[in-house]
Coordinates of N, CA and C in Angstrom, one line a residue:
X13 N -180.3 -223.6 16.8 CA -180.5 -222.4 16.9 C -180.8 -221.7 18.4
X14 N -180.5 -221.1 18.1 CA -181.7 -220.2 19.8 C -181.9 -218.7 19.1
X15 N -183.2 -218.5 19.9 CA -183.7 -218.0 19.2 C -184.1 -216.8 19.1
X16 N -183.4 -216.3 20.9 CA -182.4 -214.9 21.4 C -181.8 -215.2 22.0
X17 N -180.5 -215.3 21.2 CA -179.0 -215.5 22.3 C -178.2 -214.3 22.4
X18 N -177.8 -214.6 23.7 CA -177.3 -213.5 25.0 C -175.9 -213.5 24.5
X19 N -174.7 -212.8 23.4 CA -173.7 -212.9 23.9 C -172.5 -212.4 24.8
X20 N -171.7 -212.9 24.9 CA -171.5 -214.0 23.7 C -171.6 -215.3 24.1
X21 N -171.8 -216.2 23.3 CA -172.1 -217.4 22.8 C -171.9 -218.3 21.6
X22 N -171.7 -219.6 21.7 CA -171.6 -219.6 20.1 C -172.8 -221.1 20.3
X23 N -173.4 -221.7 19.0 CA -173.8 -222.6 18.9 C -174.3 -223.3 17.5
X24 N -174.3 -224.6 17.2 CA -174.3 -225.6 16.2 C -175.6 -225.6 15.4
X25 N -175.1 -225.4 14.3 CA -175.8 -225.5 13.2 C -175.7 -226.5 12.0
X26 N -176.7 -227.6 11.7 CA -176.7 -228.5 10.7 C -176.7 -227.7 9.5
X27 N -175.3 -227.9 8.2 CA -175.8 -227.9 7.4 C -176.5 -228.5 6.4
X28 N -175.6 -229.5 5.8 CA -175.7 -230.5 4.8 C -175.3 -232.0 5.0
X29 N -175.9 -233.1 4.2 CA -175.2 -234.3 4.5 C -175.0 -234.3 3.0
X30 N -173.7 -235.2 2.6 CA -173.7 -235.9 1.7 C -173.2 -237.2 1.9
X31 N -174.4 -237.7 1.0 CA -174.6 -239.5 1.2 C -173.8 -240.2 0.4
X32 N -173.2 -241.7 0.8 CA -172.3 -242.4 -0.1 C -171.2 -241.9 -0.6
X33 N -170.1 -240.8 -0.2 CA -169.5 -240.9 -0.9 C -168.0 -241.7 -0.7
X34 N -168.1 -243.1 -1.2 CA -167.4 -243.7 -1.2 C -168.9 -245.3 -1.0
X35 N -167.9 -246.3 -2.1 CA -168.9 -246.9 -2.7 C -169.8 -247.8 -2.1
X36 N -170.5 -248.6 -2.1 CA -171.3 -249.7 -1.0 C -171.7 -249.1 0.8
X37 N -171.9 -247.3 0.7 CA -172.2 -246.7 2.1 C -170.9 -246.8 2.8
X38 N -169.6 -246.5 2.2 CA -168.5 -246.4 2.3 C -168.6 -245.6 3.9
X39 N -169.0 -244.5 3.3 CA -169.1 -243.1 4.1 C -170.1 -241.9 3.9
X40 N -170.7 -241.6 4.8 CA -171.5 -239.7 4.4 C -170.5 -238.9 5.2
X41 N -170.6 -238.0 4.3 CA -169.5 -236.1 5.2 C -171.1 -236.0 5.1
X42 N -171.0 -235.1 6.5 CA -171.9 -233.9 7.2 C -171.4 -232.6 7.5
X43 N -172.0 -231.5 7.3 CA -171.7 -230.9 7.5 C -172.0 -230.0 8.8
X44 N -171.6 -228.9 9.5 CA -172.2 -228.1 10.7 C -171.4 -227.0 10.4
X45 N -172.1 -226.2 11.1 CA -171.0 -224.4 11.0 C -171.8 -224.5 12.7
X46 N -170.4 -223.9 13.1 CA -170.3 -222.9 14.6 C -170.1 -222.2 13.8
X47 N -171.2 -221.2 14.7 CA -171.8 -219.9 15.2 C -171.4 -219.1 16.2
X48 N -170.7 -217.9 16.3 CA -170.2 -217.2 17.5 C -170.4 -215.7 17.3
X49 N -171.1 -215.3 18.5 CA -171.9 -214.2 18.7 C -170.6 -213.9 19.5
X50 N -170.4 -212.9 19.3 CA -169.3 -212.2 20.2 C -169.8 -211.1 21.2
X51 N -170.5 -209.7 20.4 CA -171.1 -208.7 21.2 C -171.6 -208.0 19.9
X52 N -171.9 -206.5 20.9 CA -172.5 -205.6 19.9 C -171.6 -205.2 18.5
X53 N -172.4 -205.3 17.8 CA -171.6 -204.7 16.5 C -170.4 -203.7 16.8
X54 N -170.8 -202.6 17.2 CA -170.4 -201.7 17.3 C -168.8 -201.8 18.8
X55 N -168.8 -203.5 19.0 CA -168.1 -202.7 20.3 C -166.9 -203.4 20.0
X56 N -165.6 -203.0 20.4 CA -164.0 -203.3 20.2 C -163.6 -204.5 20.4
X57 N -164.4 -204.8 22.1 CA -164.2 -205.8 22.5 C -165.0 -207.2 21.8
X58 N -165.5 -207.0 21.5 CA -166.4 -208.5 20.6 C -165.4 -208.3 19.5
X59 N -164.9 -207.4 18.5 CA -163.9 -207.5 17.4 C -162.6 -208.0 17.4
X60 N -161.9 -207.8 19.3 CA -160.9 -208.4 19.4 C -160.9 -210.0 19.8
X61 N -162.1 -210.5 20.7 CA -162.6 -211.3 20.6 C -163.0 -212.7 19.5
X62 N -163.3 -212.0 18.6 CA -163.6 -212.9 17.7 C -161.5 -213.2 16.0
X63 N -161.0 -211.9 16.5 CA -159.9 -212.0 16.5 C -159.2 -213.4 16.9
X64 N -159.4 -213.3 18.3 CA -158.7 -214.5 18.8 C -159.4 -215.6 18.3
X65 N -160.5 -216.0 18.4 CA -161.3 -217.4 17.7 C -161.2 -217.1 16.5
X66 N -160.5 -216.3 15.7 CA -159.8 -216.9 14.4 C -159.2 -217.4 13.6
X67 N -158.2 -216.9 15.1 CA -156.4 -217.2 15.1 C -156.5 -218.7 14.7
X68 N -155.3 -218.8 13.4 CA -155.0 -220.4 12.8 C -154.8 -220.8 14.2
X69 N -153.9 -220.5 15.3 CA -153.6 -222.0 15.9 C -153.3 -221.5 17.5
X70 N -153.0 -221.7 18.2 CA -152.8 -221.0 19.3 C -154.3 -221.8 20.8
X71 N -153.7 -221.0 21.6 CA -155.3 -221.4 22.6 C -156.2 -221.2 22.7
X72 N -156.7 -220.0 21.6 CA -157.8 -219.4 21.5 C -158.2 -219.6 20.4
X73 N -157.7 -220.6 19.3 CA -157.5 -220.7 18.1 C -159.1 -221.5 18.2
X74 N -160.9 -221.4 17.3 CA -161.9 -222.4 17.6 C -161.0 -223.3 16.5
X75 N -160.7 -223.5 15.3 CA -160.0 -224.9 14.9 C -159.4 -225.2 15.5
X76 N -158.1 -225.0 16.0 CA -157.4 -225.9 17.4 C -158.8 -226.6 18.4
X77 N -159.2 -226.1 19.1 CA -160.2 -226.5 20.0 C -160.8 -227.6 19.5
X78 N -161.5 -227.3 18.2 CA -162.7 -228.1 17.7 C -161.5 -229.8 17.0
X79 N -160.6 -229.5 16.2 CA -160.0 -230.4 15.7 C -158.9 -231.2 17.0
X80 N -159.2 -230.5 18.2 CA -158.1 -231.6 19.6 C -158.9 -232.8 19.3
X81 N -159.9 -233.5 19.2 CA -160.3 -234.7 19.4 C -160.8 -234.9 17.9
X82 N -160.4 -235.1 16.7 CA -160.9 -235.5 15.3 C -161.7 -236.5 14.9
X83 N -162.2 -237.1 16.1 CA -162.9 -238.8 16.4 C -163.7 -238.3 16.6
X84 N -164.1 -237.4 17.7 CA -165.3 -237.0 18.6 C -165.9 -238.4 19.5
X85 N -164.5 -238.7 19.9 CA -164.5 -240.0 21.2 C -164.8 -240.7 20.9
X86 N -164.4 -241.5 19.3 CA -164.6 -242.3 18.6 C -166.1 -242.4 17.7
X87 N -166.8 -241.2 17.6 CA -167.9 -241.7 17.1 C -168.4 -241.7 15.8
X88 N -166.7 -240.7 15.3 CA -166.7 -240.7 13.8 C -165.4 -241.1 13.4
X89 N -165.5 -241.0 12.0 CA -163.9 -241.1 11.7 C -163.2 -240.5 11.5
X90 N -163.5 -239.0 11.4 CA -162.9 -237.7 10.8 C -163.4 -236.6 10.9
X91 N -163.1 -235.0 11.3 CA -163.3 -234.0 11.4 C -162.4 -233.3 10.7
X92 N -162.5 -232.1 10.2 CA -161.6 -231.0 10.2 C -162.5 -229.7 9.9
X93 N -161.5 -228.9 10.3 CA -162.4 -227.8 10.3 C -162.1 -227.3 8.7
X94 N -163.0 -226.3 7.6 CA -162.7 -226.1 6.3 C -162.8 -225.1 6.2
X95 N -163.5 -224.1 6.8 CA -163.3 -222.0 6.6 C -164.1 -221.6 7.5
X96 N -163.8 -220.3 7.5 CA -164.7 -219.6 8.1 C -164.6 -218.2 7.7
X97 N -165.6 -217.4 7.9 CA -166.8 -216.7 7.5 C -165.9 -215.1 7.6
X98 N -165.2 -214.9 8.8 CA -164.7 -213.4 8.6 C -166.0 -213.1 9.6
X99 N -165.6 -211.0 10.0 CA -166.6 -210.8 10.7 C -167.9 -210.7 9.5
X100 N -169.0 -211.3 10.7 CA -170.3 -210.8 10.4 C -171.5 -210.1 11.3
X101 N -172.5 -209.6 10.1 CA -173.2 -209.2 11.2 C -174.8 -209.8 11.0
X102 N -175.5 -210.3 12.8 CA -176.3 -210.9 13.2 C -177.6 -210.2 13.9
X103 N -178.6 -209.9 12.6 CA -179.7 -209.2 13.2 C -180.9 -210.3 13.9
X104 N -181.3 -210.0 15.3 CA -181.7 -210.5 15.9 C -183.7 -210.1 16.4
X105 N -184.6 -210.6 16.2 CA -185.8 -210.6 16.8 C -186.3 -209.3 17.9
X106 N -185.2 -209.2 18.3 CA -184.9 -208.2 19.4 C -184.9 -206.9 18.9
X107 N -184.2 -206.9 17.6 CA -183.9 -205.5 17.1 C -182.2 -205.6 17.4
X108 N -181.4 -206.3 18.5 CA -180.4 -205.9 18.5 C -179.0 -206.9 17.4
X109 N -178.2 -206.0 17.4 CA -177.4 -206.5 15.9 C -175.7 -207.1 16.5
X110 N -175.5 -208.2 16.4 CA -174.2 -208.9 17.2 C -173.3 -209.3 16.0
X111 N -172.2 -209.0 16.7 CA -171.1 -209.5 15.8 C -170.4 -210.8 15.5
X112 N -170.3 -211.2 14.8 CA -169.9 -212.8 15.1 C -169.7 -213.2 13.4
X113 N -169.0 -214.2 13.4 CA -168.5 -215.4 12.6 C -169.1 -217.2 12.6
X114 N -168.7 -217.3 11.6 CA -169.2 -218.8 11.5 C -167.6 -219.8 11.0
X115 N -168.0 -221.2 10.9 CA -166.8 -221.9 11.1 C -167.4 -223.1 10.4
X116 N -167.6 -223.8 9.1 CA -167.8 -224.9 8.7 C -166.8 -225.6 9.1
X117 N -167.9 -227.4 9.7 CA -167.0 -228.3 10.2 C -167.2 -229.2 8.9
X118 N -166.9 -230.6 8.4 CA -166.9 -231.3 8.0 C -166.5 -232.7 8.8
X119 N -167.5 -233.2 8.6 CA -167.4 -234.7 9.6 C -167.5 -235.8 8.6
X120 N -166.9 -237.0 9.1 CA -166.9 -237.7 8.0 C -167.1 -239.4 9.1
X121 N -168.6 -240.0 8.6 CA -168.8 -240.7 9.7 C -169.1 -241.8 8.3

């Protein structure tokens, strides 16, 4: 996590681990969140950038980019983007308020 992020930026946050989803240590499911901060909450350009990242398909879609290698180079069994939060505001210690979005990624390992 970034203590003083400077948009535009993205960072990954561990969310939860669900152990033993199959018998005898068959696999675990890890959840991560990708947080994207696009800019000032009042900036139209930040809204347009988030719209591009939230696209379901296409070259600007975060979902498409993350799912391009569903095994992360053979390190995990599978992954998928399960949801996106839509626009959110993020207040930081500096007093700045940024517009952003979060995606949840589920990894099967």
